[in-house]
Tab-separated table of C-alpha atoms and ligand atoms in Angstrom:
chain	number	residue	atom	x	y	z
A	1	MET	CA	114.923	61.484	-45.141
A	2	PRO	CA	112.425	58.420	-45.230
A	3	ALA	CA	109.168	59.260	-46.009
A	4	PRO	CA	106.778	59.951	-43.094
A	5	HIS	CA	104.370	57.725	-41.454
A	6	PRO	CA	100.809	57.104	-42.958
A	7	ASP	CA	99.366	56.656	-39.495
A	8	HIS	CA	100.881	60.408	-38.667
A	9	ARG	CA	97.206	62.277	-39.174
A	10	LEU	CA	97.250	64.377	-36.840
A	11	VAL	CA	100.408	65.470	-35.764
A	12	ALA	CA	102.459	65.627	-39.348
A	13	MET	CA	103.691	68.503	-40.514
A	14	THR	CA	101.778	69.554	-43.908
A	15	ASP	CA	102.324	71.595	-46.483
A	16	THR	CA	98.941	74.160	-45.233
A	17	CYS	CA	99.427	73.593	-41.614
A	18	ALA	CA	101.647	75.511	-39.562
A	19	ARG	CA	104.037	75.048	-36.542
A	20	SER	CA	101.602	74.347	-33.460
A	21	THR	CA	101.874	76.484	-30.104
A	22	VAL	CA	100.866	74.777	-26.908
A	23	ARG	CA	99.793	77.436	-24.523
A	24	ALA	CA	100.134	75.866	-20.309
A	25	GLY	CA	98.915	79.535	-18.053
A	26	SER	CA	101.272	81.952	-19.418
A	27	ALA	CA	103.597	79.775	-20.615
A	28	VAL	CA	104.059	79.525	-24.612
A	29	VAL	CA	105.619	76.686	-26.608
A	30	GLY	CA	106.412	76.189	-29.756
A	31	GLY	CA	105.931	78.683	-32.977
A	32	ASP	CA	109.058	80.984	-33.011
A	33	THR	CA	109.113	81.090	-29.347
A	34	PHE	CA	112.395	79.557	-26.894
A	35	THR	CA	110.439	78.182	-23.473
A	36	LEU	CA	112.588	77.580	-20.110
A	37	VAL	CA	111.208	75.024	-18.135
A	38	ALA	CA	113.855	74.593	-15.326
A	39	GLY	CA	112.915	73.025	-11.482
A	40	ALA	CA	113.701	70.147	-9.465
A	41	CYS	CA	113.310	66.971	-11.220
A	42	ALA	CA	111.898	65.733	-7.490
A	43	VAL	CA	110.216	66.952	-4.746
A	44	GLU	CA	111.460	66.544	-1.536
A	45	THR	CA	111.305	69.156	1.176
A	46	PRO	CA	110.026	73.037	1.718
A	47	GLU	CA	112.930	74.028	1.269
A	48	GLN	CA	114.487	71.954	-1.077
A	49	LEU	CA	111.917	73.466	-4.075
A	50	GLY	CA	111.957	76.569	-2.611
A	51	ALA	CA	115.368	76.735	-3.267
A	52	ALA	CA	114.501	75.269	-6.691
A	53	CYS	CA	112.192	77.412	-8.000
A	54	ASP	CA	113.768	80.432	-7.193
A	55	ALA	CA	116.688	78.915	-9.035
A	56	ALA	CA	113.894	78.411	-12.189
A	57	VAL	CA	112.384	81.713	-12.546
A	58	ALA	CA	116.274	83.317	-12.014
A	59	ALA	CA	117.405	81.431	-14.649
A	60	GLY	CA	114.410	82.154	-16.864
A	61	ALA	CA	111.900	79.901	-17.160
A	62	THR	CA	108.513	80.181	-17.574
A	63	LEU	CA	106.983	76.919	-17.018
A	64	LEU	CA	108.016	75.211	-13.784
A	65	ARG	CA	109.445	71.470	-12.438
A	66	GLY	CA	108.389	69.140	-9.800
A	67	ASP	CA	107.388	65.626	-9.829
A	68	LEU	CA	105.747	63.587	-6.790
A	69	PHE	CA	105.327	60.115	-9.152
A	70	LYS	CA	109.411	59.867	-9.624
A	71	HIS	CA	108.998	55.979	-12.150
A	72	ARG	CA	112.779	55.032	-10.898
A	73	THR	CA	114.325	52.325	-11.931
A	74	SER	CA	114.395	50.346	-8.440
A	75	PRO	CA	111.903	49.743	-6.724
A	76	TYR	CA	113.992	51.047	-3.489
A	77	ALA	CA	115.156	53.901	-4.710
A	78	PHE	CA	112.850	57.030	-3.717
A	79	GLN	CA	109.352	56.870	-5.274
A	80	GLY	CA	108.349	60.364	-4.604
A	81	LEU	CA	105.692	62.201	-2.223
A	82	ARG	CA	102.697	61.637	-4.430
A	83	GLU	CA	99.764	63.018	-2.690
A	84	ASP	CA	101.846	63.474	0.086
A	85	GLY	CA	103.420	66.617	-1.706
A	86	VAL	CA	100.355	68.044	-3.788
A	87	ALA	CA	99.961	71.380	-1.006
A	88	LEU	CA	104.216	71.853	-1.445
A	89	VAL	CA	103.733	71.572	-5.223
A	90	ALA	CA	100.463	73.912	-4.847
A	91	HIS	CA	102.311	76.252	-2.187
A	92	GLU	CA	105.465	76.774	-4.637
A	93	ARG	CA	103.314	77.587	-8.621
A	94	ALA	CA	101.286	79.516	-6.116
A	95	ARG	CA	104.243	82.330	-4.474
A	96	ALA	CA	105.951	82.106	-7.991
A	97	GLY	CA	102.784	82.633	-10.010
A	98	LEU	CA	104.460	80.635	-13.289
A	99	PRO	CA	102.460	76.976	-14.680
A	100	TRP	CA	103.800	74.117	-13.315
A	101	VAL	CA	104.978	70.278	-15.664
A	102	ILE	CA	104.107	67.479	-13.328
A	103	GLU	CA	105.170	63.873	-14.199
A	104	VAL	CA	101.290	61.201	-14.310
A	105	LEU	CA	102.736	57.654	-13.994
A	106	HIS	CA	99.111	56.512	-13.411
A	107	PRO	CA	95.447	57.659	-14.640
A	108	ASP	CA	94.997	57.507	-11.329
A	109	ASP	CA	97.389	60.818	-11.112
A	110	LEU	CA	95.829	62.454	-12.869
A	111	GLU	CA	93.021	63.528	-9.990
A	112	THR	CA	95.962	63.543	-7.472
A	113	VAL	CA	97.855	67.048	-9.096
A	114	ASP	CA	93.981	68.367	-10.945
A	115	ALA	CA	94.974	71.579	-9.281
A	116	ILE	CA	98.176	71.923	-9.682
A	117	ALA	CA	99.186	70.441	-12.984
A	118	ASP	CA	99.320	73.449	-16.080
A	119	VAL	CA	101.241	70.445	-18.172
A	120	VAL	CA	100.618	66.457	-17.245
A	121	ARG	CA	103.901	64.715	-18.219
A	122	VAL	CA	103.851	61.523	-19.951
A	123	GLY	CA	107.684	59.871	-18.754
A	124	ALA	CA	110.103	57.493	-21.208
A	125	ARG	CA	109.266	54.549	-19.130
A	126	ASN	CA	105.515	55.071	-20.574
A	127	MET	CA	105.893	56.484	-23.647
A	128	GLN	CA	103.381	53.715	-25.667
A	129	ASN	CA	101.358	53.521	-22.547
A	130	PHE	CA	98.436	53.719	-25.262
A	131	GLU	CA	95.360	53.735	-21.771
A	132	LEU	CA	97.583	56.225	-20.416
A	133	LEU	CA	98.196	58.691	-22.984
A	134	LYS	CA	94.121	58.551	-24.432
A	135	GLU	CA	93.721	59.653	-20.394
A	136	CYS	CA	96.390	62.306	-20.477
A	137	ALA	CA	94.549	63.410	-23.614
A	138	ARG	CA	90.864	63.600	-21.909
A	139	SER	CA	92.162	64.957	-19.241
A	140	GLY	CA	92.582	68.602	-20.885
A	141	LYS	CA	95.459	69.588	-20.181
A	142	PRO	CA	98.435	69.670	-22.254
A	143	VAL	CA	100.417	66.911	-22.519
A	144	MET	CA	104.324	66.519	-22.499
A	145	LEU	CA	105.258	62.915	-24.290
A	146	LYS	CA	109.089	62.030	-23.827
A	147	ARG	CA	110.699	59.806	-26.451
A	148	GLY	CA	110.836	56.206	-25.624
A	149	LEU	CA	114.210	55.344	-24.423
A	150	SER	CA	114.213	52.539	-27.309
A	151	ALA	CA	112.055	54.559	-29.372
A	152	THR	CA	112.543	55.061	-32.922
A	153	ILE	CA	111.404	58.816	-34.164
A	154	ASP	CA	108.145	57.296	-36.039
A	155	GLU	CA	106.716	55.335	-32.722
A	156	TRP	CA	106.948	58.429	-30.887
A	157	LEU	CA	105.007	60.539	-32.960
A	158	LEU	CA	102.643	57.728	-33.281
A	159	ALA	CA	102.440	58.001	-29.358
A	160	ALA	CA	101.723	61.376	-29.926
A	161	GLU	CA	99.235	60.293	-32.123
A	162	TYR	CA	97.574	58.316	-29.844
A	163	VAL	CA	97.355	61.629	-27.981
A	164	ALA	CA	95.881	63.869	-31.082
A	165	ALA	CA	93.554	61.030	-31.296
A	166	SER	CA	91.796	60.640	-28.273
A	167	GLY	CA	91.007	64.311	-29.148
A	168	SER	CA	93.748	67.061	-27.564
A	169	LEU	CA	96.398	68.928	-29.911
A	170	ASP	CA	98.476	69.871	-27.267
A	171	ILE	CA	101.495	68.219	-26.619
A	172	ILE	CA	104.568	69.020	-26.515
A	173	LEU	CA	107.419	66.513	-27.309
A	174	CYS	CA	110.702	65.861	-25.148
A	175	GLU	CA	114.235	64.855	-26.423
A	176	ARG	CA	115.766	63.195	-23.425
A	177	GLY	CA	118.051	60.626	-25.013
A	178	ILE	CA	118.051	57.369	-26.042
A	179	ARG	CA	119.640	53.945	-25.057
A	180	THR	CA	122.625	52.849	-27.106
A	181	PHE	CA	126.154	50.426	-26.622
A	182	GLU	CA	127.926	53.986	-25.504
A	183	THR	CA	127.482	54.206	-21.522
A	184	ALA	CA	130.080	57.513	-21.041
A	185	THR	CA	126.615	59.032	-20.666
A	186	ARG	CA	123.380	57.337	-19.265
A	187	ASN	CA	121.355	58.319	-22.025
A	188	THR	CA	122.664	59.063	-25.823
A	189	LEU	CA	121.155	62.680	-26.402
A	190	ASP	CA	119.404	62.436	-30.031
A	191	LEU	CA	119.858	65.798	-31.042
A	192	SER	CA	119.392	64.728	-34.255
A	193	ALA	CA	115.912	64.449	-33.830
A	194	VAL	CA	115.091	67.638	-32.980
A	195	PRO	CA	114.959	68.529	-36.667
A	196	VAL	CA	114.250	65.539	-37.899
A	197	VAL	CA	110.469	65.705	-35.572
A	198	ARG	CA	110.710	69.277	-36.745
A	199	GLU	CA	110.173	68.487	-40.241
A	200	ARG	CA	108.025	65.612	-39.763
A	201	SER	CA	105.678	67.370	-37.336
A	202	HIS	CA	103.642	70.905	-36.365
A	203	LEU	CA	104.320	70.269	-32.788
A	204	PRO	CA	106.661	71.218	-30.754
A	205	VAL	CA	109.893	69.926	-29.851
A	206	VAL	CA	112.048	70.277	-25.875
A	207	VAL	CA	115.084	68.750	-24.772
A	208	ASP	CA	115.948	67.680	-21.861
A	209	PRO	CA	119.729	68.096	-21.554
A	210	SER	CA	119.439	66.673	-18.303
A	211	HIS	CA	118.031	63.684	-17.807
A	212	SER	CA	119.962	62.720	-21.273
A	213	THR	CA	123.013	63.175	-20.418
A	214	GLY	CA	123.000	62.204	-16.555
A	215	SER	CA	125.575	64.743	-15.731
A	216	ARG	CA	126.376	67.965	-14.577
A	217	ALA	CA	129.191	69.215	-17.218
A	218	LEU	CA	127.623	67.835	-20.357
A	219	VAL	CA	124.344	69.798	-19.397
A	220	GLU	CA	125.432	72.927	-20.441
A	221	PRO	CA	127.016	71.799	-23.561
A	222	MET	CA	124.215	70.295	-24.537
A	223	ALA	CA	121.309	72.288	-24.036
A	224	LEU	CA	122.794	75.102	-26.507
A	225	ALA	CA	123.873	72.652	-28.254
A	226	ALA	CA	119.561	72.040	-28.358
A	227	VAL	CA	118.791	75.364	-29.507
A	228	ALA	CA	121.005	75.642	-31.932
A	229	ALA	CA	119.131	72.581	-33.449
A	230	GLY	CA	116.374	74.564	-33.130
A	231	ALA	CA	114.347	73.423	-30.334
A	232	ASP	CA	111.632	74.908	-29.514
A	233	GLY	CA	112.934	74.525	-25.830
A	234	VAL	CA	115.125	73.171	-23.191
A	235	MET	CA	114.426	71.501	-19.795
A	236	LEU	CA	116.474	71.598	-17.106
A	237	ASP	CA	117.504	70.043	-13.482
A	238	VAL	CA	118.300	72.446	-10.933
A	239	HIS	CA	118.778	72.369	-7.109
A	240	PRO	CA	120.533	73.997	-4.249
A	241	ASP	CA	122.395	70.653	-2.877
A	242	PRO	CA	122.363	67.819	-5.640
A	243	ALA	CA	124.311	66.151	-3.369
A	244	GLY	CA	122.366	65.522	-1.084
A	245	ALA	CA	119.334	65.001	-4.361
A	246	ARG	CA	117.229	62.333	-3.415
A	247	CYS	CA	117.078	61.525	-7.013
A	248	ASP	CA	119.725	62.403	-10.023
A	249	GLY	CA	121.369	64.790	-8.373
A	250	PRO	CA	124.428	63.979	-10.430
A	251	GLN	CA	122.967	65.565	-12.673
A	252	ALA	CA	121.524	68.816	-11.886
A	253	LEU	CA	122.549	72.059	-11.914
A	254	LEU	CA	123.624	74.712	-8.459
A	255	PRO	CA	121.230	77.466	-9.046
A	256	GLY	CA	123.887	79.945	-10.279
A	257	GLU	CA	124.821	77.565	-12.750
A	258	ALA	CA	121.208	77.329	-14.151
A	259	ALA	CA	120.589	81.422	-13.718
A	260	ALA	CA	123.987	81.484	-16.301
A	261	LEU	CA	122.881	78.804	-18.939
A	262	GLY	CA	120.192	80.711	-18.849
A	263	ALA	CA	121.019	83.606	-19.988
A	264	LYS	CA	122.833	82.365	-22.956
A	265	LEU	CA	119.664	80.057	-23.756
A	266	ARG	CA	118.216	83.273	-23.898
A	267	GLY	CA	121.225	84.828	-25.915
A	268	LEU	CA	121.649	81.863	-28.412
A	269	ALA	CA	117.849	81.624	-29.058
A	270	ARG	CA	117.444	85.511	-29.697
A	271	TRP	CA	121.295	85.052	-32.341
A	272	THR	CA	119.638	82.317	-33.555
A	273	GLY	CA	115.900	84.190	-34.574
A	274	ARG	CA	113.735	83.815	-32.035
A	275	THR	CA	111.589	84.576	-29.722
A	276	VAL	CA	111.963	84.375	-26.097
A	277	ASP	CA	109.103	83.379	-24.385
A	278	GLU	CA	109.739	86.264	-20.454
A	279	PRO	CA	109.058	85.345	-17.533
A	280	VAL	CA	106.111	86.957	-16.025
A	281	HIS	CA	106.340	85.674	-12.298
A	282	THR	CA	105.720	87.291	-9.096
A	283	LEU	CA	108.832	86.238	-7.282
A	284	ASP	CA	111.666	88.883	-6.729
A	285	THR	CA	114.754	87.810	-7.771
A	286	THR	CA	116.927	90.533	-7.600
A	287	ALA	CA	116.919	89.352	-3.739
A	288	ALA	CA	118.924	86.930	-4.189
B	1	PEP	C1	111.952	63.070	-15.415
B	1	PEP	O1	112.165	63.675	-16.252
B	1	PEP	O2	111.941	63.673	-14.515
B	1	PEP	C2	112.329	61.439	-15.723
B	1	PEP	C3	112.294	60.869	-15.037
B	1	PEP	O3	112.596	61.310	-17.549
B	1	PEP	P1	112.289	60.283	-18.252
B	1	PEP	O4	110.828	60.170	-18.543
B	1	PEP	O5	112.400	61.347	-19.968
B	1	PEP	O6	113.763	59.377	-17.670
B	2	MN	MN1	115.237	62.906	-12.804
């Protein structure tokens, strides 16, 4: 394996350092823990977000997702509810009693999501938006940093180094697929990045099988493979009506699929000797 980059000063694994654990509200990511992150790709309506949260909790998620700012390839695609959705997220986050991870596209978004974000996420398209990374670090919230579409692992860890050098080591890396010549999947999920990153860095690394594959049928096999590869967590898109979704419907799991997969992922994580982050939510999942 090539030598680690010399400027991975704060994020590099060393002989003396332990694997990092990032705490976000009641959720724990890293260490020897497996953590499920799940929820909506985009916040759309109260009914959709409520159903996505119920499904995520039933699946065993301890960190919920649902974005207000969407970084879409087309300017004509749904860009998110933005400020208009803050109250909706606040309601669901309080109802579930679980922490929330949400994407920010611009430093100004940090103020918008301040009251509802337990983790701020920097998306693939912003991985090298270094001013945004610095502001996220200064927000005092943990940062989930997705791998850029064309970023090498070294570049990804250098982006994480920007966050670390700006004062925060509460960083969760997220592998979400890279651009290759292959067109059968939306992106090529680079699962080998998981053990490589875990060797080079003490930071936890989670895998997003939804955005990487772009396809519901591929989410389960790649999520299971991610756990087998040593991922510290998996992040899933769930939607009660994927065909009617305003964003990324083809990759979203139905609630029942998410629950079944969550159980398999936890089982596999335990089988591989991991502790599973257990939800301490406030929803009644027996009613569903
Ligand atoms: C997302 O997770 O909603 C997302 C936009 O992902 P990415 O930045 O990996 O494309
Ligand atoms: Mn999405």
